[in-house]
Amino acid sequence: MPVSPLNRRDFVKKSAVTGAAVAAAGSVAAAPAQAAERRPEKKNRTWSFSVLGTTDLHSHVFDWDYYLDKAYSDSKGNSVGVARVATLIKQQREAKGEEHVLLVDAGDIIQGTSLAYYFARVRPITDKGAPKHPMAVAMNHMRYDAAALGNHEFNYGIEVLRKFESQCRFPLLGANALDAKTLRPAFQPYTVKRICVPGAPDIKVGILGLTNPGIALWDKDNVSGKMVFPGLVEQAKKYVPRLRALGCDVVFLTDHSGLDGSSSYGDELPYVENASNLVAQQVPGIDAILVGHTHVEVPSYTVKNDETGEDVLLSEPYCWGYRLSVFDFELELVRGQWKVTKKTAQTLNPNTVDEDPEIKKLLEADHELVVKYVNTAVGTCTEDLSAADSCWKDVPIMDFIHQVQMDTVKAGLSASDAALPLISVAAPFSRTADIPAGSVTIKDIAGLYIYDNTLYGKKLTGAQLKDYLEYAAKYYHQVPAGTAVDTATLTNANNFWDYMYDTAAGVSYDIDIAAAEGSRIKNLTCNGTPVADDQVFVVAVNNYRANGGSGYPHIAAADIAYSSTNEIRQLMIDYVTSKGSLDPKDFAVTNWRLTQGGTLVF
């Protein structure tokens, strides 16, 4: 398959010294006047190079689905994993020349798969004698030049992150990850790479890394009092001029931050979550930005800088190794200074190339350890529990999550808080999750609860709880009474994704999808009695939501009644292990439903 519109021959031509034309052999010498007329102008020296970019790899090394225990597949024919991406990168280096290629990542590396969990919790890389993190091994082999910190880098605590950092032969960059006490960079802000040009000055490429300010909320338990995360624009304004002052000919940013200027955590922080477009627009001196965090594919996107009028080139490759971004730069040496004359970006799909055999050799044993771990049986289930309808029906598999959350919080409450009514909120993370009848393995539960969230108990009033549920209900598109409901188009209104949509257990309520947003929650009751505005509840909720994730009202500022560092997934595994059998009769209760003008939908 073609790896780039620009092959090595083209690169060599573009990177050659442009000189005078050579007369053909045997030609008659021109008269001096004629020769002067024909003599071409002396052209400036030119050179070309590329920056290859990945993002949101989330510890996908191989093209494998640990939750389903088989090779990854989807309806679009995508592949996952850096092992395939590594082959594309080799092709790019071969086509363009090793000296013409840099390799950068935009963060979220060490969390996201069962492999990531295994080397953070089951056999932690922080243990004495433990092997290196598989992502460090793979990325070192691929010869990354730099990587930005992602917000999920902090999920397992700073100690695990620092150990991973020590194992990488490239810097983890975070210009806006500061020590909370000194306000000095807690990680390297930038790196400068030199591209050698024979017979000319090196091209200096400054790579600045920026992470997501939402870390302060989402991983509050791990970073509070230790690190602070100011906005991307603020820190880029500080460091981009510094890179230019160091003589950088090209300034390239790698941002773990999306493109649209939005935030998912409400107004709790003054910084924008997805700010890469704002950085490009408001900070002069940037040539290009590798974008991450939002798990979308944006092959090429241009933003004009307000101050200079110059175009800034952005690209975001799809997550998990689905795509590789390729930035191609052309430069000209003008009066001893390299100037960018052209820049383009595209994304490449690795689904038609083989996995890198060297990465397979390096990490096959680690992979097999994880496969064995996720296939460990922890108990049985009396019937098949599916999440296929979990986004529009109250199904038993979601009640399993609610029951574990409520049991755990209840056991940890003080005597006074234990007297309050207890409820649970949780989101349907995966519509494909299924716990089969018969043997239940770790992968079955991990496929249902795919995040490494921990558990909180927070206090909300009845009025606040209703606001919370109204906020969740904006997940549904409005469907007028009497209109047919199509589940294919019912959900994900307002870019509200499944992982953002919380249902509640412990209270009963209807969601009227015929009503306007903000007035959809009907018949909210607790133990058969209407919920009073001043009634106080303890709400079992994961740490991401408890700290402001997805922008739910009231919950981030609510009083804490319980907190734990144990992952909810592990609590679910422990529940099945202790009981021996998972039986929906123990927890399944239909307490919420969709209606249209009071008429039941399903």
XYZ file of C-alpha atoms in Angstrom:
602
model
C 0.000 0.000 0.000
C 1.266 3.563 -0.538
C 2.657 4.886 2.711
C 2.666 8.522 1.675
C 2.075 10.672 -1.373
C 5.781 11.498 -1.132
C 8.218 8.646 -1.811
C 11.910 8.602 -0.992
C 12.958 9.672 -4.474
C 10.731 12.741 -4.198
C 12.144 13.480 -0.751
C 15.714 13.220 -2.041
C 14.875 15.528 -4.923
C 13.246 18.072 -2.633
C 16.138 17.844 -0.189
C 18.943 18.199 -2.749
C 21.033 21.284 -3.392
C 19.505 23.184 -6.305
C 22.371 24.167 -8.564
C 23.124 25.374 -12.082
C 22.142 23.183 -15.001
C 24.903 21.076 -16.467
C 25.451 21.359 -20.235
C 24.780 18.182 -22.204
C 27.855 16.308 -23.399
C 29.035 17.462 -26.819
C 27.035 20.702 -26.814
C 28.551 23.837 -28.313
C 29.653 26.425 -25.790
C 27.432 29.493 -25.824
C 28.766 32.973 -26.324
C 29.454 34.792 -23.034
C 26.408 37.069 -23.473
C 24.182 34.128 -24.311
C 25.531 32.144 -21.361
C 24.741 35.021 -19.023
C 21.227 35.164 -20.363
C 20.743 31.433 -19.883
C 22.397 31.188 -16.482
C 19.622 30.218 -13.985
C 19.148 32.074 -10.770
C 20.886 30.526 -7.814
C 18.214 28.798 -5.744
C 18.134 28.457 -2.005
C 18.840 25.179 -0.308
C 15.718 23.080 0.450
C 15.000 20.152 2.749
C 12.014 18.052 3.794
C 11.136 16.059 6.881
C 8.118 14.441 8.542
C 6.673 14.148 12.018
C 4.689 10.962 12.589
C 2.116 11.022 15.378
C 0.038 8.643 17.485
C -2.305 9.364 20.381
C -4.576 7.685 22.926
C -2.918 4.309 22.471
C -4.284 3.211 25.874
C -1.870 0.270 26.114
C -3.017 -1.404 22.925
C 0.145 -3.226 21.932
C -1.283 -6.036 19.806
C -4.317 -6.328 17.558
C -6.207 -8.106 20.327
C -9.412 -7.683 22.337
C -8.762 -8.902 25.882
C -12.442 -8.558 26.813
C -13.524 -10.946 24.052
C -10.286 -12.968 24.098
C -9.790 -12.849 20.354
C -8.295 -10.736 17.593
C -9.820 -7.269 17.469
C -12.475 -6.627 14.848
C -15.092 -3.996 14.148
C -17.602 -3.237 11.420
C -15.202 -0.831 9.688
C -12.300 -3.254 9.413
C -10.015 -1.358 11.766
C -7.065 -2.850 13.570
C -5.607 -1.734 16.894
C -2.196 -1.752 18.529
C 1.220 -0.206 18.138
C 2.620 -3.432 16.679
C 0.878 -2.685 13.373
C 1.586 1.040 13.593
C 5.275 0.177 14.031
C 5.248 -1.427 10.588
C 3.820 1.743 9.034
C 6.507 3.772 10.776
C 9.221 1.506 9.381
C 7.782 2.031 5.908
C 7.790 5.794 6.365
C 11.413 5.772 7.524
C 12.444 3.535 4.639
C 10.626 5.687 2.067
C 11.825 9.034 3.381
C 15.108 8.205 5.045
C 15.741 7.743 8.760
C 17.128 11.263 9.083
C 13.903 12.744 7.701
C 11.468 11.348 10.277
C 10.522 12.217 13.870
C 7.998 10.232 15.944
C 5.742 11.786 18.622
C 2.756 10.733 20.764
C 0.000 12.907 22.289
C -0.681 10.928 25.470
C -2.907 8.388 27.255
C -0.422 5.555 27.040
C -0.477 3.438 30.211
C -4.202 2.882 30.902
C -7.068 1.364 28.971
C -6.672 -2.389 28.484
C -6.347 -5.454 30.678
C -2.646 -5.389 29.814
C -2.384 -1.888 31.308
C -4.208 -2.971 34.461
C -2.064 -6.081 34.847
C 1.197 -4.130 34.891
C -0.193 -1.432 37.173
C -2.072 -3.543 39.708
C -1.573 -7.306 39.321
C 2.155 -7.301 38.614
C 3.016 -3.629 39.065
C 6.044 -2.198 37.312
C 6.884 -0.549 40.646
C 7.575 -3.927 42.291
C 11.196 -4.952 42.751
C 12.291 -7.150 39.873
C 9.132 -6.484 37.842
C 9.507 -6.320 34.055
C 9.319 -3.027 32.176
C 5.956 -1.726 31.131
C 5.096 -3.251 27.721
C 4.325 0.203 26.312
C 7.778 1.438 27.321
C 9.332 -1.591 25.626
C 7.286 -1.118 22.447
C 7.756 2.643 22.205
C 11.484 2.416 22.905
C 11.766 -0.133 20.119
C 9.821 2.192 17.807
C 12.225 5.032 18.735
C 9.777 7.702 19.805
C 11.300 11.155 20.115
C 8.768 12.482 22.651
C 5.309 11.932 24.119
C 2.887 14.281 25.845
C 1.350 13.297 29.166
C -2.276 12.227 28.908
C -4.812 12.566 31.699
C -5.002 8.776 32.057
C -1.268 8.659 32.789
C -2.229 9.703 36.331
C -4.903 7.028 36.928
C -2.597 4.639 38.777
C -0.865 7.308 40.818
C 2.284 9.344 40.383
C 4.589 6.525 41.520
C 3.532 4.265 38.625
C 3.793 7.180 36.186
C 7.293 8.075 37.384
C 8.390 4.442 37.045
C 7.047 4.345 33.498
C 8.815 7.620 32.762
C 12.116 6.157 33.990
C 11.700 3.201 31.624
C 11.200 5.352 28.520
C 14.128 6.378 26.340
C 12.221 9.498 25.293
C 10.850 12.376 27.385
C 7.290 12.592 28.687
C 6.409 16.235 28.123
C 4.012 18.348 30.165
C 4.618 22.086 30.129
C 1.407 22.646 32.102
C 1.994 19.911 34.713
C 3.493 21.909 37.573
C 4.653 21.100 41.082
C 1.899 22.368 43.378
C 4.325 23.984 45.840
C 6.987 25.496 43.610
C 4.874 25.962 40.438
C 7.871 24.740 38.482
C 7.495 22.085 35.772
C 7.017 18.634 37.263
C 7.925 17.089 33.893
C 10.112 18.198 31.015
C 8.191 20.927 29.131
C 9.851 20.501 25.740
C 12.634 18.882 23.779
C 14.622 20.150 20.793
C 15.514 17.720 17.998
C 18.142 18.431 15.365
C 17.730 17.260 11.788
C 21.145 17.067 10.143
C 21.383 18.652 6.688
C 24.739 17.934 4.988
C 26.551 21.138 4.126
C 23.980 23.361 5.832
C 22.858 24.291 9.352
C 20.848 21.691 11.260
C 17.090 22.157 11.294
C 16.050 22.629 14.908
C 12.603 21.299 15.750
C 11.167 22.314 19.106
C 8.568 19.883 20.453
C 6.372 21.275 23.245
C 4.096 18.949 25.215
C 0.830 20.030 26.849
C -1.540 17.902 28.905
C -5.133 18.263 30.026
C -6.117 20.573 32.900
C -9.018 18.244 33.680
C -6.522 15.983 35.486
C -6.946 18.227 38.520
C -10.574 17.056 38.718
C -10.590 13.568 37.252
C -7.569 12.370 39.242
C -7.966 14.680 42.189
C -7.174 11.874 44.631
C -3.794 11.253 42.986
C -2.650 14.813 42.266
C -4.266 17.127 44.826
C -1.591 19.047 46.714
C 1.111 17.550 44.481
C 0.545 18.961 41.013
C -1.486 21.695 39.359
C -2.455 21.968 35.697
C -2.888 25.470 34.268
C -4.416 26.058 30.846
C -2.789 25.111 27.560
C -2.951 28.601 26.064
C -1.351 30.117 29.156
C 1.623 27.752 29.114
C 2.024 27.743 25.339
C 2.371 31.554 25.464
C 5.228 31.046 27.877
C 7.130 28.298 26.073
C 6.623 28.894 22.341
C 8.620 32.184 22.456
C 11.284 30.355 24.453
C 11.621 27.709 21.737
C 11.908 30.416 19.091
C 14.546 32.190 21.207
C 16.502 28.918 21.300
C 16.684 29.113 17.511
C 14.024 26.545 16.663
C 13.172 26.662 12.983
C 9.995 24.636 13.487
C 7.786 24.610 16.586
C 5.647 21.488 16.881
C 3.151 20.943 19.715
C 1.810 17.657 21.002
C -1.395 18.375 22.953
C -3.484 15.953 24.946
C -6.430 18.212 24.253
C -9.114 18.175 21.577
C -10.065 20.668 18.910
C -13.470 22.081 19.676
C -12.913 24.341 22.681
C -15.406 22.399 24.807
C -15.205 20.971 28.328
C -16.868 17.922 29.845
C -16.392 18.953 33.450
C -18.566 22.037 33.653
C -17.362 25.228 35.268
C -15.277 23.758 38.062
C -12.024 24.954 36.482
C -11.273 28.108 34.503
C -9.378 26.147 31.840
C -10.754 24.623 28.656
C -10.447 20.865 28.231
C -10.281 20.762 24.418
C -8.139 23.785 23.645
C -5.816 22.867 20.756
C -7.696 25.114 18.338
C -7.461 27.986 20.841
C -3.726 27.419 21.244
C -3.293 27.582 17.467
C -5.437 30.703 17.228
C -4.055 32.659 20.188
C -0.368 31.727 20.432
C 1.889 32.992 17.631
C 4.900 31.019 16.438
C 3.423 27.496 16.160
C 3.786 25.525 12.949
C 1.741 22.410 13.718
C -0.042 20.528 16.501
C -0.578 16.807 17.057
C -3.965 16.615 18.782
C -5.211 13.966 21.218
C -7.753 13.148 23.934
C -11.051 13.117 22.022
C -10.727 9.753 20.225
C -11.679 11.043 16.786
C -9.901 11.128 13.433
C -9.043 14.533 12.005
C -6.575 13.966 9.143
C -5.863 17.666 8.500
C -7.242 20.862 9.989
C -6.000 24.435 9.678
C -6.411 27.309 12.132
C -5.295 30.868 11.327
C -3.364 32.587 14.089
C -5.007 35.836 15.175
C -1.761 37.757 15.594
C 0.339 36.622 12.648
C -2.288 35.479 10.154
C -0.200 32.344 9.628
C -1.877 28.961 9.233
C -1.301 26.386 11.969
C -1.672 22.778 10.827
C -3.390 20.255 13.133
C -4.020 16.528 12.869
C -5.520 13.967 15.245
C -5.106 10.254 14.492
C -7.853 7.976 15.732
C -7.194 6.302 19.099
C -5.793 2.837 20.005
C -3.467 2.753 16.986
C -6.348 2.880 14.499
C -4.452 5.576 12.558
C -1.060 7.265 12.226
C -0.832 10.996 11.532
C 1.829 12.136 9.053
C 2.945 15.774 8.972
C 5.164 16.602 5.974
C 7.240 19.791 6.086
C 9.197 21.481 3.290
C 11.789 24.116 4.199
C 14.047 26.574 2.432
C 17.295 28.049 3.710
C 16.920 31.826 3.404
C 19.932 33.930 4.435
C 21.124 31.204 6.764
C 17.699 30.622 8.361
C 15.408 27.676 7.632
C 11.846 28.722 6.735
C 8.820 26.433 6.386
C 7.489 26.825 2.839
C 4.876 24.072 2.830
C 3.223 21.748 5.340
C 0.587 19.064 4.886
C -0.982 16.394 7.082
C -2.838 13.149 6.558
C -3.681 9.968 8.459
C -2.675 6.446 7.439
C -4.497 3.206 8.252
C -2.346 0.303 9.503
C -5.019 -2.356 8.938
C -3.371 -3.752 5.788
C 0.125 -4.257 7.219
C 1.435 -6.993 9.486
C 2.391 -6.540 13.108
C 6.057 -5.784 13.685
C 7.693 -9.193 14.309
C 10.268 -7.693 16.657
C 7.581 -6.208 18.930
C 5.785 -9.558 18.876
C 8.997 -11.262 19.942
C 9.658 -8.712 22.691
C 6.174 -8.745 24.216
C 4.468 -12.027 23.351
C 5.236 -13.476 26.799
C 3.719 -10.433 28.565
C 0.663 -10.696 26.349
C 0.193 -14.380 27.187
C 0.398 -13.610 30.914
C -2.467 -11.147 30.547
C -4.532 -13.548 28.425
C -4.161 -16.179 31.145
C -5.121 -13.653 33.823
C -8.310 -12.407 32.117
C -9.461 -15.972 31.507
C -9.318 -16.798 35.214
C -12.745 -18.020 36.388
C -14.135 -16.225 39.454
C -17.572 -17.838 39.740
C -20.694 -18.703 37.774
C -23.816 -16.913 36.520
C -27.328 -18.373 36.560
C -28.335 -16.764 33.249
C -26.952 -14.674 30.419
C -26.722 -10.971 31.313
C -26.461 -8.633 28.321
C -25.840 -4.887 28.113
C -27.251 -4.584 24.570
C -30.348 -2.653 25.730
C -28.706 -0.894 28.678
C -28.915 2.570 27.110
C -32.732 2.621 27.024
C -33.834 -0.079 29.491
C -33.108 -0.891 33.125
C -31.358 -4.241 32.641
C -30.004 -6.667 35.285
C -26.371 -6.350 34.208
C -26.422 -2.666 35.191
C -28.108 -3.501 38.479
C -25.097 -5.719 39.194
C -22.895 -2.618 39.131
C -25.351 -0.660 41.268
C -25.593 -3.448 43.842
C -21.811 -3.726 44.243
C -21.472 0.050 44.588
C -24.227 0.303 47.196
C -23.028 -2.711 49.199
C -19.494 -1.323 49.319
C -20.463 2.225 50.290
C -22.991 1.015 52.857
C -20.332 -1.038 54.633
C -18.070 2.012 54.929
C -20.515 4.676 56.138
C -20.536 6.278 59.560
C -23.526 5.522 61.807
C -25.163 8.870 61.049
C -24.698 8.608 57.276
C -25.881 4.992 57.305
C -29.295 6.274 58.410
C -29.665 8.207 55.119
C -31.220 6.610 52.027
C -28.520 5.158 49.765
C -28.615 5.210 45.968
C -26.173 4.444 43.165
C -25.440 6.033 39.797
C -23.533 4.332 36.981
C -23.160 4.509 33.203
C -23.463 1.810 30.515
C -19.855 1.794 29.337
C -20.229 -0.950 26.735
C -23.304 -2.060 24.798
C -21.451 -5.215 23.740
C -20.765 -6.371 27.315
C -22.174 -9.776 28.191
C -21.798 -12.021 31.216
C -22.669 -15.518 30.005
C -24.585 -18.207 31.820
C -22.151 -20.634 33.386
C -18.539 -19.808 34.135
C -17.730 -16.131 34.759
C -14.170 -14.921 34.110
C -12.310 -11.724 34.855
C -12.627 -10.671 31.206
C -16.423 -10.940 31.383
C -16.541 -8.422 34.228
C -13.756 -6.272 32.772
C -15.717 -6.056 29.526
C -18.645 -4.590 31.438
C -16.648 -2.162 33.587
C -13.867 -1.046 31.280
C -12.464 1.850 33.336
C -10.218 1.780 36.398
C -12.564 3.956 38.428
C -12.664 3.942 42.207
C -15.704 4.523 44.418
C -17.115 7.457 46.377
C -20.184 8.095 48.467
C -21.370 11.719 48.156
C -24.336 13.547 49.640
C -26.978 15.174 47.466
C -30.354 16.660 48.344
C -33.507 15.572 46.567
C -33.498 18.763 44.500
C -29.879 18.209 43.518
C -30.574 14.580 42.645
C -33.377 15.651 40.322
C -31.027 18.147 38.643
C -28.484 15.344 38.272
C -30.989 13.026 36.603
C -32.289 15.819 34.361
C -28.719 16.406 33.224
C -28.379 12.691 32.421
C -31.681 12.714 30.499
C -30.321 15.147 27.889
C -28.651 12.004 26.506
C -31.915 11.288 24.662
C -33.174 13.027 21.556
C -36.646 14.456 21.992
C -39.277 12.157 20.456
C -42.819 13.641 20.463
C -45.680 11.568 21.834
C -47.225 9.359 19.168
C -43.958 9.202 17.206
C -42.219 5.848 16.765
C -39.063 5.409 18.847
C -36.002 4.143 16.981
C -33.204 3.069 19.311
C -30.694 3.646 16.495
C -31.310 7.400 16.692
C -32.623 7.801 20.240
C -29.413 8.285 22.199
C -26.253 10.411 22.250
C -27.971 13.753 21.806
C -25.783 16.791 22.591
C -22.624 14.720 21.988
C -23.475 12.970 25.249
C -21.776 9.598 24.890
C -22.728 6.361 26.623
C -19.993 6.622 29.255
C -21.446 10.018 30.243
C -25.022 8.765 30.779
C -25.808 7.797 34.378
C -28.795 5.777 35.493
C -29.764 5.532 39.151
C -30.768 2.688 41.479
C -32.360 3.097 44.891
C -34.927 5.575 43.578
C -37.651 5.121 40.956
C -38.333 7.559 38.118
C -39.593 7.982 34.565
C -37.748 9.768 31.759
C -40.250 11.435 29.403
C -38.452 11.627 26.053
C -41.362 13.636 24.605
C -40.634 16.464 27.047
C -38.076 19.218 26.557
C -34.647 18.931 28.141
C -34.711 19.977 31.759
C -38.237 18.748 32.425
C -38.032 15.055 31.641
C -37.740 13.436 35.077
C -41.186 12.417 36.318
C -42.478 10.502 39.339
C -39.189 10.541 41.259
C -39.778 8.464 44.392
C -37.827 6.693 47.127
C -39.439 3.638 48.724
C -42.748 4.640 47.173
C -42.698 8.199 48.537
C -42.078 11.311 46.376
C -38.551 12.641 46.847
C -38.542 15.896 48.823
C -36.256 18.735 47.751
C -34.545 18.859 51.140
C -34.230 15.092 51.583
C -30.560 14.022 51.843
C -29.174 10.975 50.027
C -25.832 9.209 49.973
C -24.957 8.572 46.333
C -22.532 5.787 45.372
C -20.612 7.161 42.388
C -17.297 6.579 40.641
C -14.368 8.936 41.189
C -14.453 10.354 37.653
C -18.013 11.544 38.058
C -17.545 12.470 41.733
C -14.714 14.817 40.785
C -16.646 16.573 38.011
C -16.251 14.327 34.983
C -18.855 14.957 32.245
C -20.018 18.128 33.962
C -22.809 16.770 36.157
C -24.236 19.416 38.526
C -23.629 19.485 42.291
C -21.670 16.218 42.592
C -18.112 17.618 42.529
C -18.809 20.053 45.377
C -20.921 17.616 47.412
C -19.854 16.411 50.874
C -17.986 13.119 50.943
C -19.467 10.292 53.010
C -17.168 7.532 51.711
C -14.133 7.066 49.490
C -11.912 4.158 48.521
C -8.877 3.472 46.357
C -10.230 0.059 45.304
C -11.286 -0.179 41.664
C -14.993 -0.798 41.136
C -14.129 -3.542 38.648
C -12.181 -5.403 41.322
C -15.060 -4.949 43.771
C -17.333 -6.605 41.201
C -14.873 -9.474 40.802
C -14.711 -9.840 44.587
C -18.529 -9.867 44.778
C -18.779 -12.809 42.382
C -15.862 -14.603 44.028
C -17.369 -14.301 47.509
C -20.857 -15.399 46.469
C -19.686 -18.052 44.046
C -22.652 -17.400 41.800
C -24.077 -14.298 40.136
C -27.878 -14.460 40.292
C -29.982 -11.509 39.053
C -32.669 -12.427 41.570
C -30.322 -10.943 44.177
C -30.128 -7.473 42.625
C -32.271 -6.945 39.506
C -34.944 -4.260 40.076
C -36.630 -2.237 37.320
C -36.706 1.235 38.850
C -36.443 3.569 35.824
C -38.132 3.574 32.440
C -38.630 5.683 29.322
C -42.038 7.201 28.620
C -43.649 9.471 26.003
C -46.163 11.778 27.559
C -46.728 9.245 30.329
C -46.974 6.224 28.023
C -44.399 3.486 28.549
C -42.024 3.181 25.575
C -40.586 -0.294 26.161
